[in-house]
Amino acid sequence: MVRLILDSSTGSYPVVIGSNLHRELRNAITRLDPTGAAIVTDTNVRPWALKVAKAIKRAGLKTSLLVLPAGERSKSLAQLERVLTFLERQKVDRGGCVIAVGGGTVGDVAGLAAAMWQRGVRLVAVPTTLLAMVDSSIGGKAGVNGRRSKNAIGAFWQPSAVISDLAAIETLPPASYRDAFAEVVKYAVAMDRGLFDLLQRNTPRLADRDPAMLERIVFRCVAAKALVVAKDERDRGPRAILNYGHTAGHALEAATGFRVSHGRAVAFGMRVAARIAVAMDLCSKRLVESQDELLASFGLPDRPPSADAKKVLAAIALDKKARRGRVAWVMPRRIGHAEPGHAVPGALVRRVVTRSLA
Ligand SMILES: NC(=O)c1ccc[n+]([C@@H]2O[C@H](COP(=O)([O-])OP(=O)(O)OC[C@H]3O[C@@H](n4cnc5c(N)ncnc54)[C@H](O)[C@@H]3O)[C@@H](O)[C@H]2O)c1
Ligand SMILES: [Zn+2]
């Protein structure tokens, strides 16, 4: 088990990573001493949430459970309203807390409800997907989707504790597990050479979901993200490094109507970004090769994305227009170090994107 203490503008909080952490969860809640706890989860994670509820009840706390439909569609204003109404009905007061048990979907919608209810009650994150453990539970971004916009309605709301129990990973569907490695490789290439080496040396153990190895990986990812968030909690500058692979990645998602998953899209985006970086003489060809090999060893992509290059380029152009012409690409310089804020000539983007989809 490892424990980190992260600092934020609203105070510091523990992140605990390990297996079978019911006691740690109970201790964390006891320390917060809330007047009541409202657990939010989804239909697939319900059995896990019931275990969490049992563990907390043993601390003598009143708990209640709300189960949302599983899937991204729950990141909606309608489900947000359901959570808020639930908190109202349960009479959660300003001393209460919301416990989000689930992946990034539950974390984002429950997090936003916690930020809004009573103008902010404490949030405890119990992430159950690898993506939520390495990414969405850290950094304090909460939100839901608008009718046509992703994550556009949201707030910054830091958790009071994050308990990442790796035992939950056992039941995770293979595609969700695989996709999370796109973000893991992102941290490695953009920020942490040691993580890159660790991943290279341990792909078989990770394919087996070895909890001890996962503990080390999640720890390094959390530390990498925390470092950036500490410098730029509100995402006004340095935090942009976390967008490595996301410029072309988001464009691929948009161009395919979100048929390509986020992880596969980010893997594609990193391949594009690294090739652009080589063409601009910013990094070596060797980086592209090692990154490709590592992504492939995690099954990313499992097959080349089938998408219309023109549509992907149009989506990149749209993003550029929305940012008044300033698309800032995150470019890798060497393994473990990337730089945000690079302008890339349109012709080069066209060439690399077209080739990467051929
Ligand atoms: N707030 C942030 O900083 C941030 C960062 C990255 C991503 N996100 C958001 O996170 C969301 C994606 O998160 P996700 O990939 O965790 O998706 P998710 O929460 O939708 O979970 C994926 C699926 O796995 C199921 N599941 C969850 N845990 C399980 C378990 N232990 N065993 C079996 N099934 C389980 C869920 O019910 C769901 O069907 C997106 O909405 C994205 O925008 C937010
Ligand atoms: Zn991402």
Short mmCIF file of C-alpha atoms and ligand atoms in Angstrom, two decimals:
data_model
loop_
_atom_site.label_atom_id
_atom_site.label_comp_id
_atom_site.label_asym_id
_atom_site.label_seq_id
_atom_site.Cartn_x
_atom_site.Cartn_y
_atom_site.Cartn_z
CA MET A 1 0.00 0.00 0.00
CA VAL A 2 1.20 3.50 -0.74
CA ARG A 3 -0.11 6.79 0.50
CA LEU A 4 0.48 10.25 -0.92
CA ILE A 5 -0.57 13.55 0.54
CA LEU A 6 -1.53 16.02 -2.18
CA ASP A 7 -1.78 19.75 -1.62
CA SER A 8 -4.46 21.91 -3.14
CA SER A 9 -5.60 25.48 -2.67
CA THR A 10 -8.38 24.18 -0.43
CA GLY A 11 -6.21 21.96 1.76
CA SER A 12 -4.29 18.72 1.55
CA TYR A 13 -5.79 15.26 1.14
CA PRO A 14 -4.58 11.65 1.13
CA VAL A 15 -4.49 9.36 -1.88
CA VAL A 16 -4.22 5.72 -0.82
CA ILE A 17 -3.36 3.06 -3.41
CA GLY A 18 -3.40 -0.66 -2.60
CA SER A 19 -5.55 -3.76 -2.38
CA ASN A 20 -8.53 -4.41 -0.09
CA LEU A 21 -8.54 -0.95 1.45
CA HIS A 22 -11.80 -1.10 3.42
CA ARG A 23 -10.00 -0.28 6.65
CA GLU A 24 -8.19 2.69 5.06
CA LEU A 25 -11.49 3.92 3.67
CA ARG A 26 -13.11 3.67 7.07
CA ASN A 27 -10.17 5.50 8.67
CA ALA A 28 -10.27 8.26 6.06
CA ILE A 29 -14.00 8.78 6.62
CA THR A 30 -13.62 8.68 10.40
CA ARG A 31 -10.99 11.40 10.15
CA LEU A 32 -13.37 13.57 8.10
CA ASP A 33 -16.05 12.96 10.74
CA PRO A 34 -19.01 13.76 8.46
CA THR A 35 -22.60 14.09 9.66
CA GLY A 36 -23.68 11.58 7.00
CA ALA A 37 -22.43 9.93 3.81
CA ALA A 38 -24.25 9.71 0.49
CA ILE A 39 -22.77 7.11 -1.84
CA VAL A 40 -23.18 7.55 -5.59
CA THR A 41 -22.38 4.65 -7.93
CA ASP A 42 -23.57 3.02 -11.16
CA THR A 43 -25.36 -0.23 -11.98
CA ASN A 44 -22.15 -2.14 -12.82
CA VAL A 45 -20.30 -1.05 -9.70
CA ARG A 46 -23.21 -1.53 -7.29
CA PRO A 47 -21.77 -4.68 -5.64
CA TRP A 48 -18.57 -2.80 -4.91
CA ALA A 49 -20.48 0.20 -3.56
CA LEU A 50 -22.44 -2.08 -1.22
CA LYS A 51 -19.15 -3.30 0.24
CA VAL A 52 -18.08 0.32 0.69
CA ALA A 53 -21.39 1.08 2.42
CA LYS A 54 -20.89 -1.88 4.77
CA ALA A 55 -17.35 -0.77 5.63
CA ILE A 56 -18.53 2.75 6.42
CA LYS A 57 -21.53 1.65 8.47
CA ARG A 58 -19.10 -0.10 10.75
CA ALA A 59 -17.74 3.34 11.57
CA GLY A 60 -21.23 4.10 12.89
CA LEU A 61 -22.15 6.50 10.11
CA LYS A 62 -25.51 6.95 8.43
CA THR A 63 -25.15 6.09 4.73
CA SER A 64 -27.45 6.05 1.72
CA LEU A 65 -26.90 4.80 -1.83
CA LEU A 66 -27.88 6.17 -5.23
CA VAL A 67 -27.30 4.01 -8.32
CA LEU A 68 -27.03 5.75 -11.70
CA PRO A 69 -27.26 3.98 -15.07
CA ALA A 70 -23.78 2.87 -16.17
CA GLY A 71 -22.11 4.73 -19.02
CA GLU A 72 -21.13 8.14 -20.30
CA ARG A 73 -24.80 9.09 -20.81
CA SER A 74 -25.09 9.55 -17.07
CA LYS A 75 -22.83 12.59 -17.32
CA SER A 76 -25.92 14.70 -18.00
CA LEU A 77 -27.80 17.54 -16.39
CA ALA A 78 -30.68 15.12 -15.82
CA GLN A 79 -28.53 12.72 -13.75
CA LEU A 80 -26.86 15.65 -11.98
CA GLU A 81 -30.33 16.78 -10.91
CA ARG A 82 -31.06 13.25 -9.68
CA VAL A 83 -27.94 13.30 -7.51
CA LEU A 84 -28.77 16.75 -6.12
CA THR A 85 -32.35 15.71 -5.37
CA PHE A 86 -31.02 12.60 -3.64
CA LEU A 87 -28.74 14.73 -1.45
CA GLU A 88 -31.70 16.94 -0.61
CA ARG A 89 -33.92 13.97 0.27
CA GLN A 90 -31.20 12.42 2.38
CA LYS A 91 -30.88 15.77 4.18
CA VAL A 92 -27.13 15.87 3.64
CA ASP A 93 -26.06 19.02 5.45
CA ARG A 94 -22.91 21.10 5.10
CA GLY A 95 -21.04 18.69 7.35
CA GLY A 96 -21.94 15.67 5.20
CA CYS A 97 -20.00 14.08 2.39
CA VAL A 98 -20.50 12.50 -1.01
CA ILE A 99 -18.69 9.26 -1.77
CA ALA A 100 -18.24 8.56 -5.48
CA VAL A 101 -17.74 4.83 -6.10
CA GLY A 102 -17.09 4.12 -9.77
CA GLY A 103 -15.20 5.21 -12.85
CA GLY A 104 -14.71 8.67 -14.28
CA THR A 105 -18.38 8.97 -15.16
CA VAL A 106 -19.64 8.58 -11.60
CA GLY A 107 -16.67 10.59 -10.29
CA ASP A 108 -17.40 13.53 -12.58
CA VAL A 109 -21.13 13.78 -11.98
CA ALA A 110 -20.98 13.06 -8.22
CA GLY A 111 -18.03 15.46 -7.93
CA LEU A 112 -20.01 18.24 -9.55
CA ALA A 113 -22.99 17.54 -7.29
CA ALA A 114 -20.66 17.72 -4.26
CA ALA A 115 -19.31 21.07 -5.52
CA MET A 116 -22.83 22.46 -5.88
CA TRP A 117 -24.80 21.01 -2.99
CA GLN A 118 -24.86 23.51 -0.11
CA ARG A 119 -22.23 25.38 -2.17
CA GLY A 120 -19.85 22.53 -1.56
CA VAL A 121 -19.73 19.44 0.62
CA ARG A 122 -16.77 17.13 1.00
CA LEU A 123 -16.08 14.51 -1.65
CA VAL A 124 -14.43 11.15 -1.16
CA ALA A 125 -13.39 9.42 -4.38
CA VAL A 126 -13.35 5.64 -4.56
CA PRO A 127 -12.27 5.09 -8.19
CA THR A 128 -12.96 1.62 -9.58
CA THR A 129 -11.52 1.89 -13.11
CA LEU A 130 -7.84 2.17 -13.92
CA LEU A 131 -8.58 5.38 -15.82
CA ALA A 132 -10.23 6.93 -12.78
CA MET A 133 -7.32 5.89 -10.56
CA VAL A 134 -4.60 7.33 -12.79
CA ASP A 135 -6.47 10.31 -14.18
CA SER A 136 -9.99 11.49 -13.37
CA SER A 137 -9.93 11.15 -9.56
CA ILE A 138 -6.91 13.45 -9.37
CA GLY A 139 -6.94 17.13 -10.19
CA GLY A 140 -10.33 18.29 -9.04
CA LYS A 141 -12.15 18.59 -12.35
CA ALA A 142 -15.80 17.63 -12.13
CA GLY A 143 -18.48 18.01 -14.74
CA VAL A 144 -21.23 16.77 -17.01
CA ASN A 145 -21.78 16.99 -20.75
CA GLY A 146 -24.08 19.47 -22.44
CA ARG A 147 -26.31 18.33 -25.28
CA ARG A 148 -23.57 19.01 -27.81
CA SER A 149 -20.51 19.59 -25.71
CA LYS A 150 -18.33 17.30 -23.63
CA ASN A 151 -17.43 18.30 -20.07
CA ALA A 152 -18.62 21.86 -20.72
CA ILE A 153 -20.63 22.19 -17.52
CA GLY A 154 -18.40 21.80 -14.53
CA ALA A 155 -16.41 23.05 -11.60
CA PHE A 156 -13.10 22.61 -9.88
CA TRP A 157 -13.70 20.71 -6.67
CA GLN A 158 -10.88 18.90 -4.92
CA PRO A 159 -11.61 15.65 -3.08
CA SER A 160 -11.01 15.24 0.65
CA ALA A 161 -9.64 11.71 0.17
CA VAL A 162 -9.02 9.31 -2.73
CA ILE A 163 -9.03 5.58 -1.99
CA SER A 164 -7.87 3.55 -5.01
CA ASP A 165 -8.54 -0.09 -4.26
CA LEU A 166 -6.85 -2.23 -6.90
CA ALA A 167 -9.07 -5.19 -6.04
CA ALA A 168 -11.75 -3.40 -8.09
CA ILE A 169 -9.62 -3.72 -11.23
CA GLU A 170 -10.16 -7.50 -11.30
CA THR A 171 -13.66 -7.16 -12.72
CA LEU A 172 -12.89 -4.37 -15.18
CA PRO A 173 -13.79 -5.17 -18.82
CA PRO A 174 -10.65 -5.76 -20.95
CA ALA A 175 -11.32 -2.77 -23.23
CA SER A 176 -11.57 -0.37 -20.30
CA TYR A 177 -8.36 -1.76 -18.78
CA ARG A 178 -6.51 -1.54 -22.10
CA ASP A 179 -7.71 1.99 -22.83
CA ALA A 180 -6.38 3.32 -19.53
CA PHE A 181 -2.88 2.42 -20.66
CA ALA A 182 -3.07 5.18 -23.27
CA GLU A 183 -3.10 7.69 -20.39
CA VAL A 184 -0.44 5.72 -18.52
CA VAL A 185 1.87 5.80 -21.56
CA LYS A 186 1.04 9.50 -21.91
CA TYR A 187 2.42 10.24 -18.43
CA ALA A 188 5.47 8.11 -19.19
CA VAL A 189 6.36 9.77 -22.48
CA ALA A 190 5.45 13.31 -21.44
CA MET A 191 6.76 13.31 -17.89
CA ASP A 192 8.34 10.19 -16.45
CA ARG A 193 11.13 8.20 -18.05
CA GLY A 194 11.30 5.83 -15.05
CA LEU A 195 7.65 4.97 -15.60
CA PHE A 196 8.37 4.30 -19.27
CA ASP A 197 11.12 1.81 -18.33
CA LEU A 198 8.92 0.18 -15.71
CA LEU A 199 6.16 -0.31 -18.29
CA GLN A 200 8.57 -1.73 -20.86
CA ARG A 201 9.96 -4.25 -18.40
CA ASN A 202 6.62 -5.38 -16.99
CA THR A 203 4.10 -5.76 -19.79
CA PRO A 204 3.36 -9.45 -18.99
CA ARG A 205 2.70 -8.68 -15.31
CA LEU A 206 0.49 -5.80 -16.30
CA ALA A 207 -1.37 -7.96 -18.82
CA ASP A 208 -2.12 -10.22 -15.82
CA ARG A 209 -3.31 -7.20 -13.79
CA ASP A 210 -0.71 -7.93 -11.12
CA PRO A 211 -1.81 -5.76 -8.15
CA ALA A 212 1.72 -5.09 -6.86
CA MET A 213 2.82 -3.82 -10.27
CA LEU A 214 -0.40 -1.84 -10.72
CA GLU A 215 0.23 -0.20 -7.36
CA ARG A 216 3.60 1.12 -8.60
CA ILE A 217 2.14 2.27 -11.91
CA VAL A 218 -0.87 4.06 -10.39
CA PHE A 219 1.41 5.70 -7.81
CA ARG A 220 3.71 7.14 -10.49
CA CYS A 221 0.82 8.38 -12.61
CA VAL A 222 -0.84 10.07 -9.64
CA ALA A 223 2.48 11.66 -8.67
CA ALA A 224 3.00 12.93 -12.24
CA LYS A 225 -0.49 14.40 -12.48
CA ALA A 226 -0.31 15.88 -8.98
CA LEU A 227 2.93 17.66 -9.84
CA VAL A 228 1.35 19.45 -12.78
CA VAL A 229 -1.93 20.17 -11.02
CA ALA A 230 -0.07 21.69 -8.06
CA LYS A 231 1.53 24.20 -10.46
CA ASP A 232 -1.69 24.96 -12.30
CA GLU A 233 -4.81 23.90 -10.42
CA ARG A 234 -7.17 25.85 -12.68
CA ASP A 235 -5.70 24.73 -15.99
CA ARG A 236 -4.40 28.05 -17.27
CA GLY A 237 -0.96 26.98 -18.47
CA PRO A 238 1.41 24.17 -17.43
CA ARG A 239 -1.42 21.66 -16.99
CA ALA A 240 -1.62 21.59 -20.80
CA ILE A 241 1.17 19.00 -20.80
CA LEU A 242 -1.51 16.45 -19.78
CA ASN A 243 -3.02 16.99 -23.22
CA TYR A 244 -0.18 15.11 -24.90
CA GLY A 245 -1.83 13.02 -27.62
CA HIS A 246 -5.18 14.71 -27.06
CA THR A 247 -5.16 17.24 -29.95
CA ALA A 248 -5.39 14.65 -32.73
CA GLY A 249 -7.03 12.22 -30.27
CA HIS A 250 -10.04 14.44 -29.55
CA ALA A 251 -10.31 15.19 -33.26
CA LEU A 252 -10.47 11.47 -34.06
CA GLU A 253 -13.18 10.97 -31.42
CA ALA A 254 -15.22 13.86 -32.81
CA ALA A 255 -14.71 12.80 -36.45
CA THR A 256 -15.96 9.28 -35.73
CA GLY A 257 -18.93 10.35 -33.61
CA PHE A 258 -17.15 8.90 -30.53
CA ARG A 259 -17.13 5.36 -32.01
CA VAL A 260 -13.39 5.25 -31.35
CA SER A 261 -12.83 5.03 -27.60
CA HIS A 262 -10.90 7.76 -25.79
CA GLY A 263 -7.94 5.48 -25.06
CA ARG A 264 -7.57 4.33 -28.65
CA ALA A 265 -7.96 7.93 -29.82
CA VAL A 266 -5.26 9.17 -27.44
CA ALA A 267 -2.93 6.38 -28.59
CA PHE A 268 -3.51 7.56 -32.17
CA GLY A 269 -2.97 11.16 -31.06
CA MET A 270 0.38 10.33 -29.46
CA ARG A 271 1.51 8.55 -32.60
CA VAL A 272 0.59 11.63 -34.64
CA ALA A 273 2.19 14.09 -32.22
CA ALA A 274 5.45 12.14 -32.02
CA ARG A 275 5.70 11.90 -35.81
CA ILE A 276 5.12 15.63 -36.12
CA ALA A 277 7.82 16.21 -33.50
CA VAL A 278 10.30 14.14 -35.52
CA ALA A 279 9.48 16.08 -38.68
CA MET A 280 10.07 19.33 -36.79
CA ASP A 281 13.38 18.01 -35.48
CA LEU A 282 12.15 18.17 -31.91
CA CYS A 283 12.79 14.54 -31.07
CA SER A 284 14.43 11.41 -32.40
CA LYS A 285 12.91 8.69 -34.58
CA ARG A 286 13.84 6.28 -31.83
CA LEU A 287 11.22 7.91 -29.58
CA VAL A 288 8.50 7.19 -32.14
CA GLU A 289 9.62 3.58 -32.37
CA SER A 290 9.77 2.99 -28.61
CA GLN A 291 6.44 4.69 -28.07
CA ASP A 292 4.83 2.62 -30.87
CA GLU A 293 6.26 -0.58 -29.40
CA LEU A 294 5.06 0.21 -25.91
CA LEU A 295 1.56 1.14 -27.07
CA ALA A 296 1.38 -2.02 -29.19
CA SER A 297 2.42 -4.16 -26.22
CA PHE A 298 -0.72 -2.95 -24.43
CA GLY A 299 -2.90 -3.63 -27.47
CA LEU A 300 -3.11 0.04 -28.48
CA PRO A 301 -4.34 0.37 -31.05
CA ASP A 302 -5.82 -3.10 -31.37
CA ARG A 303 -6.40 -2.19 -35.03
CA PRO A 304 -5.77 1.00 -37.00
CA PRO A 305 -8.62 3.45 -36.48
CA SER A 306 -10.86 3.61 -39.52
CA ALA A 307 -11.65 7.26 -39.97
CA ASP A 308 -11.82 9.79 -42.74
CA ALA A 309 -8.61 11.87 -42.60
CA LYS A 310 -10.48 14.90 -43.96
CA LYS A 311 -12.95 14.77 -41.09
CA VAL A 312 -10.16 14.43 -38.53
CA LEU A 313 -8.33 17.41 -40.05
CA ALA A 314 -11.57 19.41 -40.07
CA ALA A 315 -12.01 18.65 -36.36
CA ILE A 316 -8.45 19.83 -35.64
CA ALA A 317 -9.16 23.01 -37.64
CA LEU A 318 -12.38 23.57 -35.69
CA ASP A 319 -10.47 23.27 -32.43
CA LYS A 320 -7.93 25.76 -33.77
CA LYS A 321 -10.67 28.21 -34.69
CA ALA A 322 -12.27 27.86 -31.26
CA ARG A 323 -8.93 28.81 -29.74
CA ARG A 324 -8.52 31.77 -32.10
CA GLY A 325 -5.85 30.12 -34.19
CA ARG A 326 -3.72 29.03 -31.31
CA VAL A 327 -3.65 25.25 -31.38
CA ALA A 328 -0.89 24.47 -28.97
CA TRP A 329 0.45 21.00 -29.64
CA VAL A 330 2.24 19.15 -26.86
CA MET A 331 5.46 17.87 -28.42
CA PRO A 332 7.69 15.15 -26.98
CA ARG A 333 11.38 16.09 -26.84
CA ARG A 334 12.69 12.86 -25.35
CA ILE A 335 11.12 9.99 -23.40
CA GLY A 336 9.93 11.50 -20.12
CA HIS A 337 9.83 15.08 -21.31
CA ALA A 338 7.26 16.90 -23.45
CA GLU A 339 6.62 20.59 -24.02
CA PRO A 340 3.24 22.25 -24.50
CA GLY A 341 2.62 25.27 -26.67
CA HIS A 342 4.06 24.31 -30.05
CA ALA A 343 2.59 25.74 -33.24
CA VAL A 344 2.64 23.24 -36.11
CA PRO A 345 2.37 24.13 -39.83
CA GLY A 346 -0.97 22.99 -41.30
CA ALA A 347 0.67 21.14 -44.19
CA LEU A 348 2.67 19.00 -41.77
CA VAL A 349 -0.43 18.14 -39.72
CA ARG A 350 -2.22 17.16 -42.94
CA ARG A 351 0.65 14.95 -44.07
CA VAL A 352 1.08 13.11 -40.77
CA VAL A 353 -2.64 12.63 -40.05
CA THR A 354 -3.30 11.36 -43.58
CA ARG A 355 -0.40 8.90 -43.39
CA SER A 356 -1.37 7.72 -39.91
CA LEU A 357 -4.84 6.80 -41.13
CA ALA A 358 -3.73 5.14 -44.38
N1 LIG B 1 -12.30 14.80 -14.25
C1 LIG B 1 -11.22 14.52 -14.94
O1 LIG B 1 -10.15 15.10 -14.74
C2 LIG B 1 -11.30 13.45 -16.00
C3 LIG B 1 -10.12 12.96 -16.58
C4 LIG B 1 -10.22 11.93 -17.50
C5 LIG B 1 -11.47 11.42 -17.85
N2 LIG B 1 -12.60 11.93 -17.27
C6 LIG B 1 -13.93 11.39 -17.61
O2 LIG B 1 -14.00 10.06 -17.16
C7 LIG B 1 -14.97 9.35 -17.94
C8 LIG B 1 -14.41 8.01 -18.32
O3 LIG B 1 -14.08 7.30 -17.15
P1 LIG B 1 -14.02 5.71 -17.13
O4 LIG B 1 -13.19 5.24 -18.25
O5 LIG B 1 -13.69 5.31 -15.75
O6 LIG B 1 -15.53 5.31 -17.54
P2 LIG B 1 -16.83 4.88 -16.74
O7 LIG B 1 -16.92 5.48 -15.41
O8 LIG B 1 -17.98 5.13 -17.65
O9 LIG B 1 -16.59 3.32 -16.55
C9 LIG B 1 -16.51 2.48 -17.69
C10 LIG B 1 -17.42 1.25 -17.51
O10 LIG B 1 -16.86 0.36 -16.55
C11 LIG B 1 -17.81 0.06 -15.54
N3 LIG B 1 -17.02 -0.17 -14.33
C12 LIG B 1 -16.45 0.74 -13.52
N4 LIG B 1 -15.70 0.15 -12.59
C13 LIG B 1 -15.82 -1.18 -12.79
C14 LIG B 1 -15.27 -2.32 -12.16
N5 LIG B 1 -14.40 -2.21 -11.14
N6 LIG B 1 -15.60 -3.55 -12.64
C15 LIG B 1 -16.44 -3.67 -13.71
N7 LIG B 1 -16.97 -2.62 -14.36
C16 LIG B 1 -16.66 -1.40 -13.90
C17 LIG B 1 -18.72 1.24 -15.52
O11 LIG B 1 -19.98 0.90 -15.01
C18 LIG B 1 -18.82 1.59 -16.99
O12 LIG B 1 -19.74 0.78 -17.64
C19 LIG B 1 -15.28 10.24 -19.12
O13 LIG B 1 -16.54 10.81 -18.95
C20 LIG B 1 -14.21 11.31 -19.08
O14 LIG B 1 -14.65 12.54 -19.60
C21 LIG B 1 -12.53 12.92 -16.37
ZN ZN B 2 -7.51 11.63 -21.76
#
